[in-house]
Short mmCIF file of C-alpha atoms and ligand atoms in Angstrom, two decimals:
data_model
loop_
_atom_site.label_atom_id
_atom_site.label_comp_id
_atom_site.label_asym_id
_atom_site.label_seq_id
_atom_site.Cartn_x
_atom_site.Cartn_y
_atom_site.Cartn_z
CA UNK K 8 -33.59 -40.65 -121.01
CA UNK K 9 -33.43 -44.24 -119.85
CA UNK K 10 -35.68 -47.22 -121.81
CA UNK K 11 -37.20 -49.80 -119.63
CA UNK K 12 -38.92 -52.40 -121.09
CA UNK K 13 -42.65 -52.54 -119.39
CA UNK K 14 -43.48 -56.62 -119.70
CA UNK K 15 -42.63 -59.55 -118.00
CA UNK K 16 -42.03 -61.67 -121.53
CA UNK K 17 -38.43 -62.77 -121.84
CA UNK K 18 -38.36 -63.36 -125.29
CA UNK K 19 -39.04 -59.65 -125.94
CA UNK K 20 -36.73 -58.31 -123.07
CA UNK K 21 -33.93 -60.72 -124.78
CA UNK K 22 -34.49 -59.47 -128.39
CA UNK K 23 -34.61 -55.72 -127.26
CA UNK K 24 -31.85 -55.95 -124.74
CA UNK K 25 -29.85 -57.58 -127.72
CA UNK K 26 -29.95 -54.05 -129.30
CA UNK K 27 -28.08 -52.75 -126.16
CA UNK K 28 -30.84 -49.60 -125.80
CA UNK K 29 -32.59 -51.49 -122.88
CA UNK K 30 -32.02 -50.10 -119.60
CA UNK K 31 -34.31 -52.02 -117.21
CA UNK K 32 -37.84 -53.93 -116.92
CA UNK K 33 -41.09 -52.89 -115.12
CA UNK K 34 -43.58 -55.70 -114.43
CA UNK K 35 -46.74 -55.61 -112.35
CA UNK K 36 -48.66 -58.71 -111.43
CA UNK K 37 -50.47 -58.06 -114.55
CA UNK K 38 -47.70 -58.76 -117.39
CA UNK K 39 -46.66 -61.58 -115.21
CA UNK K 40 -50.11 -63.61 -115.00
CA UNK K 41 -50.51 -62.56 -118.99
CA UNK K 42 -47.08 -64.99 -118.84
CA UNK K 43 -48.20 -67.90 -116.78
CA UNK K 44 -45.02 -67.79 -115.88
CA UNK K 45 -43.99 -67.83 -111.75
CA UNK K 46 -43.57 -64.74 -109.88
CA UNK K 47 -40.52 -64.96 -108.12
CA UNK K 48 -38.66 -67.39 -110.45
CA UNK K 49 -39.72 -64.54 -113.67
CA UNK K 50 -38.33 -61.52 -112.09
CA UNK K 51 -35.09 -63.48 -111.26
CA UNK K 52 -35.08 -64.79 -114.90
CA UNK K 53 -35.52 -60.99 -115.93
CA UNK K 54 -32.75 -59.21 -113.78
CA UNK K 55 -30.38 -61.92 -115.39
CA UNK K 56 -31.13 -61.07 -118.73
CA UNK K 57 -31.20 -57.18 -119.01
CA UNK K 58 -28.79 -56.53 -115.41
CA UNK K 59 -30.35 -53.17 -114.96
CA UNK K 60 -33.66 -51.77 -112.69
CA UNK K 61 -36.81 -54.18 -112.43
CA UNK K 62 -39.73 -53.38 -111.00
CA UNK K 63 -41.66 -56.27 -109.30
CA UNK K 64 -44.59 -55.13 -107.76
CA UNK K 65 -45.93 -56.06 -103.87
CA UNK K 66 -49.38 -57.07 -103.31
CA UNK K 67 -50.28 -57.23 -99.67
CA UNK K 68 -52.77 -54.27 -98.67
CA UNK K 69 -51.10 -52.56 -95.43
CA UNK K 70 -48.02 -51.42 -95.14
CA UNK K 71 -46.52 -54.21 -92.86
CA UNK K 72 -46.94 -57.06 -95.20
CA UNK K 73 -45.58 -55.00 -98.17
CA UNK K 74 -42.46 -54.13 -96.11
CA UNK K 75 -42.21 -58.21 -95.62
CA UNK K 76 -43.00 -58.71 -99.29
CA UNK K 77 -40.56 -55.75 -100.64
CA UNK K 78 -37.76 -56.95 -98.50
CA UNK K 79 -38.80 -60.83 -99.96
CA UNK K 80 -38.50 -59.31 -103.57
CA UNK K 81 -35.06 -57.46 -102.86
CA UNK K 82 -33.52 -60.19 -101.95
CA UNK K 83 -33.65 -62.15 -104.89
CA UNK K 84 -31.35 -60.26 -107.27
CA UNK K 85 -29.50 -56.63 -106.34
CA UNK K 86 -31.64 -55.48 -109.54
CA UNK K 87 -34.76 -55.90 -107.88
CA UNK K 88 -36.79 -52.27 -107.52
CA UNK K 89 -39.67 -52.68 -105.08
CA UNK K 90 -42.90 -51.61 -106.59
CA UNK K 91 -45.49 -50.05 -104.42
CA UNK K 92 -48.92 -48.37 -105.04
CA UNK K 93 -49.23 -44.85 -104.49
CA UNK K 94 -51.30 -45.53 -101.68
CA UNK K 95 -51.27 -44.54 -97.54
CA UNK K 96 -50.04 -48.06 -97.13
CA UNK K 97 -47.98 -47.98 -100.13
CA UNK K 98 -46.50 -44.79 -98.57
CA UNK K 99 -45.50 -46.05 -95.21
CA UNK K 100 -44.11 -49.11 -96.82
CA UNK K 101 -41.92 -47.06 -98.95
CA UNK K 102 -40.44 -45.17 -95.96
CA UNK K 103 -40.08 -48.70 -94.23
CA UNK K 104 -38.15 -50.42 -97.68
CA UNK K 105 -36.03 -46.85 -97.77
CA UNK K 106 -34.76 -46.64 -94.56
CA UNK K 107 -33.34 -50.38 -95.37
CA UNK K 108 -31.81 -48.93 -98.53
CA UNK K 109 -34.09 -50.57 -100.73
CA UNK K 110 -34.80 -48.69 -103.95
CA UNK K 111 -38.96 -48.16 -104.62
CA UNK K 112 -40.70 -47.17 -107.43
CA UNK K 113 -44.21 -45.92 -106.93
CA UNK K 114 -46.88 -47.07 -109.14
CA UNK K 115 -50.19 -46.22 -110.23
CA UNK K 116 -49.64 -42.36 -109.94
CA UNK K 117 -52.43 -39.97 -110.93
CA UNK K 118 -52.07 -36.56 -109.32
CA UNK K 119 -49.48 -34.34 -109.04
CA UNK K 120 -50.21 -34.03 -104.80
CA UNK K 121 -49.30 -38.03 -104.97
CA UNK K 122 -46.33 -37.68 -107.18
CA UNK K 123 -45.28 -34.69 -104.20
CA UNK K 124 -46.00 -37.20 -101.38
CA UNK K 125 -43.84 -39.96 -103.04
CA UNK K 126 -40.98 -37.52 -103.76
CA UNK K 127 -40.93 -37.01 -99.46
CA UNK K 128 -40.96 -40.86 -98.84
CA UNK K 129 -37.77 -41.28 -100.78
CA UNK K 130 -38.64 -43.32 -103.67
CA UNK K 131 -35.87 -43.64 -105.91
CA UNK K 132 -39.39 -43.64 -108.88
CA UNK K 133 -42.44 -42.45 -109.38
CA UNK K 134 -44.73 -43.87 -111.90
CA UNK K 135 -47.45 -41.60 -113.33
CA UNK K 136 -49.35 -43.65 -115.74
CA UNK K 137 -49.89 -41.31 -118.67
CA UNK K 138 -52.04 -43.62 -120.89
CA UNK K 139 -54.64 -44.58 -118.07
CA UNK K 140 -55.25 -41.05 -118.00
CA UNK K 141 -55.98 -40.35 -121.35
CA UNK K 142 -58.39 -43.05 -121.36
CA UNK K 143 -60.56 -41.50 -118.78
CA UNK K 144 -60.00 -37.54 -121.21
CA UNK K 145 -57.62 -36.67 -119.05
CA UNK K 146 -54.32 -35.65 -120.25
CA UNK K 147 -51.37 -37.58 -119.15
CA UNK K 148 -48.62 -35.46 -120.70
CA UNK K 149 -50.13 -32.30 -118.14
CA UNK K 150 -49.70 -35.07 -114.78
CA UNK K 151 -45.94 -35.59 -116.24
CA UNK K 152 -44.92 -31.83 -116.58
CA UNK K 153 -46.57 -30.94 -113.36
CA UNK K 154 -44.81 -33.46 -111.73
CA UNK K 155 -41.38 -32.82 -113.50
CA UNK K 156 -41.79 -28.79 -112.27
CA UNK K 157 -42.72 -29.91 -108.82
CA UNK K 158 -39.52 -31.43 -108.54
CA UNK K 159 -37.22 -29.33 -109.86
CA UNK K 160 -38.48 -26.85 -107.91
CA UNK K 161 -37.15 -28.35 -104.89
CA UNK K 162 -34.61 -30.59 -106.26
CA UNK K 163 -36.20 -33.82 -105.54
CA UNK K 164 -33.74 -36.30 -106.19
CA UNK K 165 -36.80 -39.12 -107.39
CA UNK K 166 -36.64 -40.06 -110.46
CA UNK K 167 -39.73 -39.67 -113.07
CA UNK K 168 -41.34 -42.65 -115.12
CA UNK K 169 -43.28 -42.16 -117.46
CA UNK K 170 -45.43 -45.45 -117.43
CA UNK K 171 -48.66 -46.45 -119.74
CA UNK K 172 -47.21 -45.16 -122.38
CA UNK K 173 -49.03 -46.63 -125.55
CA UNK K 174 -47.31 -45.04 -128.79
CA UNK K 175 -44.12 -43.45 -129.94
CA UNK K 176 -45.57 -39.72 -129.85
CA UNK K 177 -46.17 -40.86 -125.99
CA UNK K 178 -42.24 -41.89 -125.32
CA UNK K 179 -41.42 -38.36 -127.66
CA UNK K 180 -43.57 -35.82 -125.82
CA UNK K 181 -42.18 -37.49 -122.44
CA UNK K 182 -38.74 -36.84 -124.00
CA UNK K 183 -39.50 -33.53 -124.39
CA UNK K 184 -40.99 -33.06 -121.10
CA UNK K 185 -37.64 -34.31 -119.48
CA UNK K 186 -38.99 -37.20 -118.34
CA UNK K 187 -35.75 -39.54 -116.62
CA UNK K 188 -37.10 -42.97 -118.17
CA UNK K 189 -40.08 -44.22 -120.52
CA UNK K 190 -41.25 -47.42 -119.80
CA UNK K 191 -43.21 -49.05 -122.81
CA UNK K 192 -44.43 -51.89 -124.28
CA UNK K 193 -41.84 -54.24 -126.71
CA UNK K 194 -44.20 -52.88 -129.74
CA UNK K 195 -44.07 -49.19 -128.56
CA UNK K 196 -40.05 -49.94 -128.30
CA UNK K 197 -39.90 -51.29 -131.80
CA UNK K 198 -42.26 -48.67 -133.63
CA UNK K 199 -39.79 -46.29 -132.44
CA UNK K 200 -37.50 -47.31 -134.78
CA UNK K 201 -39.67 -47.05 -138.03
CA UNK K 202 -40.33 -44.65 -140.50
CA UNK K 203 -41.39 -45.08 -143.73
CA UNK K 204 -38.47 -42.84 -145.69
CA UNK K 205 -35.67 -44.67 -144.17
CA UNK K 206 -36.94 -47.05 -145.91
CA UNK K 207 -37.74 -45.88 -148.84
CA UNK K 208 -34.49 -44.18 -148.72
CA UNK K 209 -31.95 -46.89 -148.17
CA UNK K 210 -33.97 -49.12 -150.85
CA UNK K 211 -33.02 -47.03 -153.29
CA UNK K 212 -29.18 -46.54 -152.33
CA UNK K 213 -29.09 -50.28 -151.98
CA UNK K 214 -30.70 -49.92 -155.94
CA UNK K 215 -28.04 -47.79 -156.91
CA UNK K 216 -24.96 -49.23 -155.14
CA UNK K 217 -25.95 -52.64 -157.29
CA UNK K 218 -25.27 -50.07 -160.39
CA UNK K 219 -21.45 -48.32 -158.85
CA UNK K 220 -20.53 -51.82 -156.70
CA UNK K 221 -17.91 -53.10 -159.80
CA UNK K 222 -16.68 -49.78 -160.40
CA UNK K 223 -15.64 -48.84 -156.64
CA UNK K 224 -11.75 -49.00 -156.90
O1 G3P W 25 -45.99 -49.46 -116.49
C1 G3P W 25 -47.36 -49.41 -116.30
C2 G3P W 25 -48.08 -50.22 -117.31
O2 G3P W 25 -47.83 -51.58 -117.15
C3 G3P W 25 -49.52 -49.94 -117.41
O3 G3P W 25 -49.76 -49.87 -118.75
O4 G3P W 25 -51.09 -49.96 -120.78
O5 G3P W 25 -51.79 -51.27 -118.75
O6 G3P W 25 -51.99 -48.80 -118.79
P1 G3P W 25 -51.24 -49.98 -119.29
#
C-alpha cells in the first residue's frame, strides 16, 4: 500500500517525507487556499520535496478548459497527476489528458457506477472519499470494497485511493480492503505510529538498561 500525504503544507510533507514512508501528495484547491500559498508555484514546491505522485486539482467546469488546465498543470513538474472531478466533464477531460499520456486521478468519488465509469476513461486513480460518506451515515469502507471487486473482476488496471480518510482504523480497514494507496492527513500519518505500550514498553527497558549498561562486557 502506497502513503500519500493529503495537504498542500510543506512543512508537514518535509517532516513526513524525512521518514522515507511518503510516497506522494494529494492537494485540492482546498488545502491550498487553507495555505495562502500560490497554486502553481505550491505544487511545484511539493513535487520537489517528496519526487513522487501529486495531485493538483483543475477547476474549469467543461471539459475543454480542464483539458487546457490539466495539460497547464502537467507541465510544470513530470510528478504532476491531473486531478479531475468525477463528473461528465471531468470524464471527457480525462479521456482528453489520457490520450496525451497524462496520468489522472479522479476525485470526489461516491458510487461504485462512477468509480466503473472512471476505470473505462483510463485514469491511472480513482478517489472515493470514504470519510465524506460516513458523514452523511453512509459507509465509506462498503464504496471502497465495491469498487476494489469491480475491478478485479475485470482487471482494471486504475489504481484505488482511498481519500477522506480521517483516523488510523480508516487507513487499516482500507489496508485490509486492498486498497493501492491511503491518502491522509499529516495527523492521521503520525497517529499511525502511536500506541500507548510501545511506550510503556521501551520506558521500562530504557529503566532497566540504566541498571545492566556498566556490566555489558
Ligand atoms: O483527499 C481528499 C480529501 O482532501 C478530502 O478530505 O477530510 O476534506 O473529506 P476531507
Amino acid at each position: 500500500m502506497k502513503f500519500f500525504l493529503d495537504t498542500a503544507n510543506l512543512d508537514e510533507i518535509r517532516k513526513a517525507a524525512s521518514l522515507g514512508l511518503v510516497d506522494g501528495v494529494t492537494t485540492n484547491p482546498s488545502l491550498i487556499a487553507k495555505e495562502g500559498a500560490k497554486f502553481y508555484q505550491r505544487i511545484v514546491e511539493i513535487c520537489e520535496i517528496v519526487k513522487g505522485p501529486v495531485s493538483a486539482e483543475v477547476t474549469s467546469l467543461e471539459a475543454d478548459g480542464m483539458c487546457r488546465q490539466g495539460r497547464d498543470l502537467a507541465k510544470l513538474h513530470s510528478c504532476v497527476v491531473v486531478k479531475t472531478p468525477t463528473t461528465k466533464e471531468g470524464l471527457k477531460a480525462t479521456r482528453c489528458l489520457v490520450a496525451d499520456g497524462i496520468k489522472v486521478n479522479m476525485t470526489l468519488c461516491f458510487s461504485p457506477a462512477q468509480a466503473l465509469l472512471v476505470a473505462k476513461a483510463g485514469a491511472t486513480y480513482v478517489s472515493p472519499f470514504l470519510g465524506r460518506l460516513d458523514d452523511v451515515s453512509h459507509v465509506g469502507m462498503d464504496l471502497l470494497r465495491d469498487i476494489i471487486t469491480i475491478y478485479h473482476q475485470y482487471g482494471f488496471k486504475t489504481q484505488v485511493l482511498a481519500a477522506s480518510l480521517r483516523h488510523p482504523l480508516h487507513v487499516v480497514e482500507a489496508a485490509k480492503l486492498g486498497a493501492d494507496v491511503a491518502t491522509m492527513p499529516f495527523k492521521v500519518f503520525e497517529q499511525l505510529f502511536n500506541h500507548p505500550l510501545t511506550d510503556r514498553g521501551q520506558d521500562q527497558f530504557l529503566k532497566d538498561w540504566e541498571k545492566v549498561k556498566d556490566q555489558v562486557l
